[in-house]
C-alpha cells in the first residue's frame, strides 16, 4: 500500500471495546486498515491516515516481516498503530502474534482525539518488532504503550516524542 489516503471513518468511541490482555487498557478491535492474522511481508509506505474516527492501522493475530514506514498519521480518533496477538493464556504461546515488523520514519500528531486510552504505537501479546526513528506528538496519554509483558524483544530507537500525556498525569 503506497501513496493512499485513508480518511473519514466513523468514530468508535462508545462502541464495544475489549481488554485484550493482562494490561489495563481497553481497545477497539478494528481500524481504517484492519489486518486479521495470517499475513506476511505487508508494506505500508508513504500513506496518509486521517482524519479518522478510530484506530488507523490495527493488526490482530499473526503478522510477520511487514513494514510500516514513512506514513503520516493525523487527527486519529484512537491509536495510530495497534498490534494485538492471540494466545490462550495471554502469554503469546503458539506464535500467533505480530512479530518481526518494522515501524519506521512515521510522523504522528493529533492522535487520540476521541479516546484518551490511545497511543501512536500500542502492543499487546506481541513482540520482536522495531519502532525506529518516528516523530510523535500531541496525544492524550502514552505515545508508546506495551499493554502487558507480552513476548518482549521489541526495540525502540531514535524516536522523537513530545506533547503526550496531555490528558492524564500517569503517562508521558
Short mmCIF file of C-alpha atoms in Angstrom, two decimals, residues 2-172:
data_model
loop_
_atom_site.label_atom_id
_atom_site.label_comp_id
_atom_site.label_asym_id
_atom_site.label_seq_id
_atom_site.Cartn_x
_atom_site.Cartn_y
_atom_site.Cartn_z
CA UNK A 2 1.73 3.18 -1.15
CA UNK A 3 0.55 6.77 -1.52
CA UNK A 4 -3.01 6.12 -0.33
CA UNK A 5 -5.08 8.43 1.90
CA UNK A 6 -7.19 6.57 4.47
CA UNK A 7 -9.74 9.01 5.87
CA UNK A 8 -13.24 9.67 7.23
CA UNK A 9 -14.03 6.53 9.20
CA UNK A 10 -16.77 6.65 11.84
CA UNK A 11 -15.88 7.37 15.47
CA UNK A 12 -15.60 4.19 17.54
CA UNK A 13 -15.95 5.85 20.93
CA UNK A 14 -18.84 4.31 22.91
CA UNK A 15 -18.66 1.12 20.85
CA UNK A 16 -17.66 -2.19 22.41
CA UNK A 17 -14.00 -2.06 23.45
CA UNK A 18 -12.09 -5.06 24.74
CA UNK A 19 -9.41 -5.59 27.37
CA UNK A 20 -7.04 -7.57 25.16
CA UNK A 21 -4.59 -8.92 27.70
CA UNK A 22 -3.49 -8.62 31.28
CA UNK A 23 -2.74 -4.91 30.85
CA UNK A 24 -5.14 -2.20 31.93
CA UNK A 25 -6.02 -0.54 28.61
CA UNK A 26 -9.16 -1.26 26.63
CA UNK A 27 -9.04 -1.00 22.84
CA UNK A 28 -11.47 -1.15 19.95
CA UNK A 29 -10.69 -4.16 17.77
CA UNK A 30 -10.78 -2.51 14.36
CA UNK A 31 -9.27 0.25 12.28
CA UNK A 32 -9.33 2.10 8.97
CA UNK A 33 -6.95 -0.70 7.94
CA UNK A 34 -7.68 -3.96 9.77
CA UNK A 35 -5.31 -6.90 9.30
CA UNK A 36 -6.67 -10.20 10.58
CA UNK A 37 -3.97 -12.82 11.12
CA UNK A 38 -2.01 -14.88 8.64
CA UNK A 39 -0.18 -12.07 6.84
CA UNK A 40 3.49 -11.65 5.98
CA UNK A 41 5.59 -9.04 4.20
CA UNK A 42 2.93 -6.33 4.03
CA UNK A 43 4.20 -2.86 3.19
CA UNK A 44 2.56 0.44 4.10
CA UNK A 45 4.74 3.24 2.75
CA UNK A 46 4.13 6.98 2.26
CA UNK A 47 0.41 6.88 3.09
CA UNK A 48 -1.74 9.39 4.95
CA UNK A 49 -4.03 8.18 7.73
CA UNK A 50 -6.56 10.79 8.82
CA UNK A 51 -8.81 12.29 9.77
CA UNK A 52 -10.20 9.09 11.27
CA UNK A 53 -12.79 8.25 13.92
CA UNK A 54 -10.96 5.28 15.44
CA UNK A 55 -7.70 3.35 15.10
CA UNK A 56 -5.70 3.91 11.92
CA UNK A 57 -3.90 0.57 11.42
CA UNK A 58 -4.82 -2.46 13.52
CA UNK A 59 -3.04 -5.83 13.19
CA UNK A 60 -4.73 -8.70 15.02
CA UNK A 61 -3.13 -12.13 15.17
CA UNK A 62 -0.17 -13.25 13.10
CA UNK A 63 1.63 -10.60 11.07
CA UNK A 64 5.32 -11.00 10.30
CA UNK A 65 8.11 -9.22 8.40
CA UNK A 66 5.92 -6.25 7.49
CA UNK A 67 6.97 -2.61 7.15
CA UNK A 68 5.01 0.46 8.20
CA UNK A 69 7.23 3.31 7.00
CA UNK A 70 7.15 6.97 6.01
CA UNK A 71 3.44 7.44 6.76
CA UNK A 72 1.65 10.40 8.32
CA UNK A 73 -0.99 9.79 10.99
CA UNK A 74 -3.01 12.93 11.76
CA UNK A 75 -6.29 13.63 13.51
CA UNK A 76 -6.75 9.98 14.51
CA UNK A 77 -9.64 9.29 16.89
CA UNK A 78 -7.91 6.40 18.69
CA UNK A 79 -4.44 4.81 18.27
CA UNK A 80 -2.32 5.22 15.15
CA UNK A 81 -0.85 1.67 15.09
CA UNK A 82 -2.05 -1.25 17.22
CA UNK A 83 -0.56 -4.76 17.32
CA UNK A 84 -2.59 -7.40 19.15
CA UNK A 85 -1.73 -11.10 19.20
CA UNK A 86 -3.71 -14.14 20.24
CA UNK A 87 -2.94 -16.66 22.94
CA UNK A 88 -4.91 -18.95 25.21
CA UNK A 89 -3.38 -17.54 28.39
CA UNK A 90 -2.18 -14.07 27.29
CA UNK A 91 1.35 -15.40 27.06
CA UNK A 92 1.75 -15.45 23.26
CA UNK A 93 2.45 -19.17 23.11
CA UNK A 94 1.86 -20.54 19.66
CA UNK A 95 3.39 -17.57 17.83
CA UNK A 96 0.09 -16.15 16.57
CA UNK A 97 1.04 -12.52 17.12
CA UNK A 98 2.59 -9.54 15.32
CA UNK A 99 6.35 -10.17 15.22
CA UNK A 100 9.48 -9.06 13.37
CA UNK A 101 7.73 -5.99 11.92
CA UNK A 102 9.28 -2.56 11.37
CA UNK A 103 7.53 0.72 12.24
CA UNK A 104 9.92 3.40 11.00
CA UNK A 105 10.12 7.04 9.88
CA UNK A 106 6.46 7.80 10.55
CA UNK A 107 5.04 11.18 11.58
CA UNK A 108 2.10 11.09 14.01
CA UNK A 109 0.30 14.05 15.54
CA UNK A 110 -3.13 14.80 16.98
CA UNK A 111 -3.85 11.19 17.90
CA UNK A 112 -6.42 10.08 20.47
CA UNK A 113 -8.92 12.76 19.51
CA UNK A 114 -11.89 10.74 20.85
CA UNK A 115 -10.22 8.17 23.14
CA UNK A 116 -7.82 9.02 25.94
CA UNK A 117 -6.55 5.41 26.17
CA UNK A 118 -4.75 5.67 22.85
CA UNK A 119 -1.21 6.00 21.57
CA UNK A 120 0.95 6.19 18.47
CA UNK A 121 2.02 2.56 18.98
CA UNK A 122 0.06 0.02 21.06
CA UNK A 123 1.37 -3.51 21.57
CA UNK A 124 -0.31 -6.40 23.43
CA UNK A 125 0.58 -10.09 23.21
CA UNK A 126 3.19 -9.13 20.61
CA UNK A 127 6.92 -8.70 20.38
CA UNK A 128 10.19 -8.71 18.49
CA UNK A 129 9.15 -5.64 16.50
CA UNK A 130 11.14 -2.46 15.82
CA UNK A 131 9.81 1.08 16.41
CA UNK A 132 12.54 3.32 14.99
CA UNK A 133 13.01 6.99 14.04
CA UNK A 134 9.37 8.04 14.33
CA UNK A 135 8.16 11.51 15.33
CA UNK A 136 5.06 11.54 17.56
CA UNK A 137 3.44 14.42 19.40
CA UNK A 138 0.13 15.83 20.66
CA UNK A 139 -1.54 12.78 22.16
CA UNK A 140 -3.65 12.36 25.28
CA UNK A 141 -1.63 9.66 27.05
CA UNK A 142 1.38 7.39 26.37
CA UNK A 143 2.95 7.72 22.93
CA UNK A 144 4.02 4.07 23.08
CA UNK A 145 2.12 1.54 25.19
CA UNK A 146 3.12 -2.01 26.00
CA UNK A 147 -0.15 -3.25 27.45
CA UNK A 148 1.35 -6.36 29.04
CA UNK A 149 4.58 -8.25 29.45
CA UNK A 150 3.82 -9.84 26.10
CA UNK A 151 6.61 -11.53 24.27
CA UNK A 152 9.24 -8.83 24.75
CA UNK A 153 12.09 -8.08 22.42
CA UNK A 154 10.57 -5.02 20.74
CA UNK A 155 13.23 -2.41 20.02
CA UNK A 156 12.60 1.31 20.48
CA UNK A 157 15.31 3.51 19.00
CA UNK A 158 15.70 7.08 17.77
CA UNK A 159 12.09 8.17 18.26
CA UNK A 160 11.20 11.80 19.00
CA UNK A 161 8.29 12.02 21.44
CA UNK A 162 6.80 15.18 22.93
CA UNK A 163 3.43 16.64 23.87
CA UNK A 164 1.97 13.34 25.10
CA UNK A 165 0.23 12.86 28.45
CA UNK A 166 -1.85 15.98 27.87
CA UNK A 167 -5.00 14.47 29.35
CA UNK A 168 -3.59 12.32 32.17
CA UNK A 169 -0.91 12.58 34.79
CA UNK A 170 0.21 8.93 34.68
CA UNK A 171 1.89 8.89 31.26
CA UNK A 172 4.32 10.98 29.34
#
